[in-house]
Amino acid sequence: MKRIVTMQDISGVGKCSLTVALPLISAMGIETSVIPTAVLSTHTMFQGFTFHDLTSEIKPIMEHWKKEGFHFDGIYTGYLGSFEQLDLAKELIATFNDKGCALVDPCMADDGVLYTGFTTEFARAMASLCAKADIICPNLTEASFLLGEAYPGNNYDEAYIQETLKKLCGLGCKVAVLTGISFEEGKLGVYAYDSIHNQWYQYYREELPQRFHGTGDTWASTFFGSLVNEKGIERSLQIATDFVVECIRLTLEEENHINYGVNFELAIPYLLKLL
Ligand code: PXL
């Protein structure tokens, strides 16, 4: 059985980070070890959330794992809250990435703005973590902050996306994926570049009428789970994108659906069929 480790926060309510990654990657038949970076009452889009930092636990956890001789088939880092945690994530990759399957999702921004608590200095430091990853999967806002460039909004063409992907690989990762890309009204998808094999990938689905928080983590978790299950980049992009579309569809189907996450739980049987 495959075993991975994911390092991100646990937000009690608000379906994101570990409460998404743990059930989804486990459902994909992969043992999912965790390094929780912080405990929050909710994700940071709610007002008045509590926050308890767990940074001081991370090094002792890794030391113990080294002593036990644990091995992992993949490493996936998500939302990280401090410079120190970025350094610890680098150490996690340096120590445990035997299989060359480290996914860094540089969760820090969307719609042209950084999430609460993040700065452009943090974005630069996140770029240095991306340099250590095999694969990264920013949205266009995150990509702009990683590269220190202006956010293009909806004003871009394919040449711009390809150039951006090449620059992202130039940070040091092998594969870069840009999520939330659209060249055509009503279509939304992903565009990826594998710099080792000089290979481009794209995949689009219909854009649904509402956007939900946590879909980035849902996408990254299932993309990563598919890669670890040896589906390859092209198929993994499709699986993750199709799964997120189904999650949103099922959420919209519920009359008084919550607006802080998608009903991914209801889509797990569909995910298993995709595998
Ligand atoms: O989905 C990314 C995420 C993860 N964890 C926390 C967040 C967010 C996005 O806002 O606030 C705590």
XYZ file of C-alpha atoms and ligand atoms in Angstrom:
287
model
C 0.000 0.000 0.000
C 1.227 3.491 -0.812
C 1.827 5.989 1.949
C 2.129 9.753 1.608
C 2.552 12.645 4.008
C 0.718 15.925 3.774
C 1.671 19.052 5.695
C -0.997 21.737 6.184
C -3.315 23.188 8.823
C -6.457 21.667 10.268
C -9.396 24.073 10.210
C -12.248 22.727 12.369
C -15.054 24.053 10.166
C -14.691 25.258 6.599
C -13.782 22.210 4.497
C -10.230 22.903 3.364
C -6.654 21.763 3.969
C -6.446 18.597 6.113
C -10.210 18.029 6.440
C -10.243 17.712 2.639
C -6.855 16.075 1.964
C -7.145 13.354 4.600
C -10.532 11.900 3.577
C -9.916 12.247 -0.163
C -6.405 10.800 -0.382
C -7.415 7.999 2.017
C -10.463 7.246 -0.145
C -8.083 6.898 -3.086
C -6.507 3.922 -1.314
C -3.422 5.693 -0.013
C -2.282 5.774 3.611
C -2.308 9.465 4.482
C 0.114 10.574 7.177
C -0.214 14.155 8.340
C 1.849 16.970 9.765
C -0.702 19.463 11.121
C 0.847 22.946 11.082
C -1.841 24.747 13.083
C -5.317 24.246 14.518
C -7.919 26.848 13.570
C -11.588 27.035 14.531
C -12.435 27.766 10.880
C -10.526 28.731 7.752
C -9.485 32.355 7.528
C -12.451 33.479 5.413
C -14.621 33.489 8.558
C -14.454 36.397 11.001
C -12.973 35.847 14.477
C -11.301 32.472 13.826
C -9.045 31.026 16.541
C -5.503 29.942 15.646
C -3.029 27.763 17.515
C 0.365 27.364 15.900
C 2.014 23.904 15.938
C 5.329 24.843 14.321
C 7.347 23.720 17.358
C 6.003 20.148 16.922
C 7.108 19.749 13.314
C 10.835 19.197 13.770
C 10.361 16.619 16.587
C 7.797 14.788 14.416
C 10.280 14.569 11.532
C 13.089 13.482 13.882
C 10.898 10.677 15.245
C 9.946 9.558 11.736
C 13.609 9.521 10.695
C 14.408 7.295 13.692
C 11.548 4.975 12.803
C 12.837 4.811 9.223
C 9.470 5.750 7.681
C 9.271 6.147 3.902
C 6.715 7.958 1.791
C 5.568 7.575 -1.795
C 4.777 11.272 -2.010
C 4.789 14.570 -0.132
C 2.083 17.210 -0.469
C 2.261 20.610 1.189
C -0.697 22.997 1.244
C -1.514 26.118 3.232
C 1.539 27.100 5.322
C 1.408 30.032 7.698
C 4.952 31.260 8.355
C 8.496 31.537 7.007
C 9.586 28.907 9.518
C 6.974 26.474 8.218
C 8.232 27.038 4.667
C 11.740 26.081 5.840
C 10.381 23.007 7.610
C 8.508 22.000 4.449
C 11.825 22.222 2.563
C 13.381 19.986 5.188
C 10.486 17.517 4.888
C 11.098 17.296 1.129
C 14.887 17.069 1.526
C 14.518 14.227 4.058
C 11.597 12.146 2.809
C 11.155 12.696 -0.962
C 12.660 9.310 -1.974
C 10.247 8.842 -4.864
C 10.542 12.295 -6.442
C 6.857 13.033 -5.952
C 6.621 16.264 -3.961
C 3.634 18.491 -4.730
C 3.701 22.046 -3.387
C 0.390 23.879 -3.625
C 1.369 27.481 -2.831
C -1.974 28.342 -1.154
C -1.805 32.057 -0.432
C -3.952 34.070 -2.828
C -6.868 34.221 -5.257
C -8.642 36.772 -7.439
C -5.601 39.038 -7.548
C -5.165 39.342 -3.761
C -3.217 37.581 -1.013
C -5.233 35.790 1.709
C -5.383 37.382 5.184
C -1.981 37.433 6.872
C 0.225 36.941 3.793
C 2.760 39.405 2.347
C 4.764 39.703 -0.871
C 7.879 38.684 1.155
C 6.058 35.476 2.106
C 5.246 34.895 -1.574
C 8.952 35.212 -2.429
C 9.806 32.684 0.286
C 7.058 30.385 -1.055
C 8.814 30.570 -4.443
C 11.939 29.153 -2.790
C 9.857 26.207 -1.487
C 8.416 25.724 -5.005
C 12.034 25.406 -6.200
C 12.327 22.197 -4.135
C 9.093 20.647 -5.406
C 8.654 18.209 -8.268
C 5.263 19.701 -9.105
C 3.521 22.948 -8.153
C -0.104 23.923 -8.797
C -0.732 27.649 -8.264
C -3.707 29.578 -9.584
C -2.863 32.611 -11.741
C -2.890 34.980 -8.754
C -0.440 32.796 -6.852
C 1.721 32.419 -9.956
C 1.897 36.209 -10.295
C 2.970 36.605 -6.665
C 5.510 33.758 -6.976
C 7.073 35.443 -10.003
C 6.744 38.999 -8.651
C 4.682 39.997 -11.685
C 1.425 41.895 -12.149
C -1.774 39.820 -11.969
C -3.283 39.751 -15.483
C -6.909 39.285 -14.382
C -8.829 37.748 -17.303
C -6.567 39.484 -19.766
C -4.242 36.792 -21.053
C -3.717 34.506 -24.023
C -2.157 31.084 -24.531
C 1.306 32.530 -25.197
C 1.175 34.310 -21.822
C 0.144 31.099 -20.024
C 2.916 29.090 -21.675
C 5.472 31.746 -20.814
C 4.248 31.852 -17.208
C 4.462 28.054 -16.928
C 8.041 28.123 -18.242
C 8.956 30.816 -15.720
C 7.363 28.766 -12.923
C 9.468 25.741 -13.908
C 12.403 28.150 -13.975
C 11.956 28.488 -10.203
C 13.280 24.922 -9.987
C 10.304 22.543 -10.066
C 9.926 19.986 -12.864
C 6.226 20.401 -13.602
C 4.023 23.470 -13.163
C 0.238 23.428 -13.346
C -1.864 26.581 -13.586
C -5.405 26.111 -12.287
C -8.465 28.207 -13.092
C -7.473 28.964 -16.694
C -10.041 30.088 -19.253
C -9.619 31.012 -22.905
C -13.272 30.711 -23.768
C -16.377 32.019 -22.029
C -18.050 29.243 -20.025
C -15.005 26.954 -20.007
C -12.580 26.645 -17.108
C -9.634 24.324 -16.678
C -5.969 23.686 -16.142
C -2.808 24.137 -18.209
C 0.422 22.313 -17.323
C 4.020 22.143 -18.475
C 6.373 19.229 -17.887
C 9.795 20.834 -18.333
C 11.628 17.494 -18.219
C 9.763 16.055 -21.206
C 8.929 19.435 -22.794
C 5.275 18.398 -22.763
C 2.161 20.608 -22.510
C -1.190 19.507 -21.131
C -4.598 21.201 -21.007
C -8.010 20.150 -19.800
C -11.262 22.140 -19.613
C -14.794 21.626 -18.365
C -17.908 23.756 -18.285
C -17.690 26.621 -15.789
C -20.402 26.298 -13.132
C -22.277 29.397 -11.930
C -20.837 29.636 -8.430
C -17.356 29.476 -6.968
C -16.664 27.771 -3.653
C -13.942 27.986 -1.092
C -11.782 24.862 -0.715
C -11.999 23.713 -4.323
C -8.265 24.397 -4.731
C -7.503 21.928 -1.942
C -10.012 19.438 -3.350
C -8.341 19.698 -6.752
C -4.774 19.420 -5.384
C -5.633 16.451 -3.128
C -7.198 14.413 -5.927
C -4.521 15.425 -8.467
C -1.860 14.285 -6.010
C -3.750 11.074 -5.118
C -4.028 10.241 -8.826
C -0.315 10.866 -9.415
C 0.613 8.644 -6.466
C -1.717 6.026 -7.947
C 0.451 6.212 -11.081
C -2.193 7.686 -13.374
C 0.309 10.086 -14.974
C 0.045 13.839 -15.352
C -2.500 13.975 -18.184
C -5.031 11.603 -16.603
C -4.488 13.078 -13.118
C -5.345 16.566 -14.416
C -8.584 15.141 -15.839
C -9.504 13.168 -12.714
C -9.013 16.135 -10.374
C -10.860 18.564 -12.643
C -13.785 16.205 -13.293
C -14.017 15.499 -9.564
C -14.164 19.181 -8.604
C -16.862 19.805 -11.228
C -18.905 16.935 -9.770
C -18.389 18.275 -6.223
C -19.696 21.703 -7.261
C -22.617 20.174 -9.168
C -23.668 18.126 -6.133
C -23.276 21.158 -3.858
C -25.480 23.328 -6.097
C -28.065 20.540 -6.195
C -28.623 20.948 -2.453
C -31.217 23.668 -1.937
C -29.691 25.463 1.047
C -26.092 24.501 0.396
C -23.324 25.868 2.581
C -21.092 28.491 1.017
C -17.840 27.612 2.766
C -16.936 24.403 0.989
C -18.126 21.816 -1.512
C -19.992 18.559 -0.801
C -16.985 16.460 -1.758
C -18.173 13.670 0.540
C -21.104 12.934 -1.793
C -18.781 12.740 -4.803
C -16.393 10.120 -3.369
C -18.176 7.197 -5.143
C -17.705 9.101 -8.428
C -14.002 9.637 -7.624
C -13.510 5.924 -7.104
C -15.078 5.238 -10.512
C -12.643 7.703 -12.120
C -9.750 5.700 -10.671
O -7.918 26.445 1.182
C -6.759 27.038 1.580
C -6.774 27.374 3.058
C -6.295 26.451 3.956
N -6.236 26.708 5.277
C -6.680 27.885 5.765
C -7.202 28.837 4.920
C -7.241 28.588 3.532
C -7.756 29.604 2.624
O -8.176 30.655 2.999
O -7.670 29.982 5.426
C -6.586 28.153 7.231
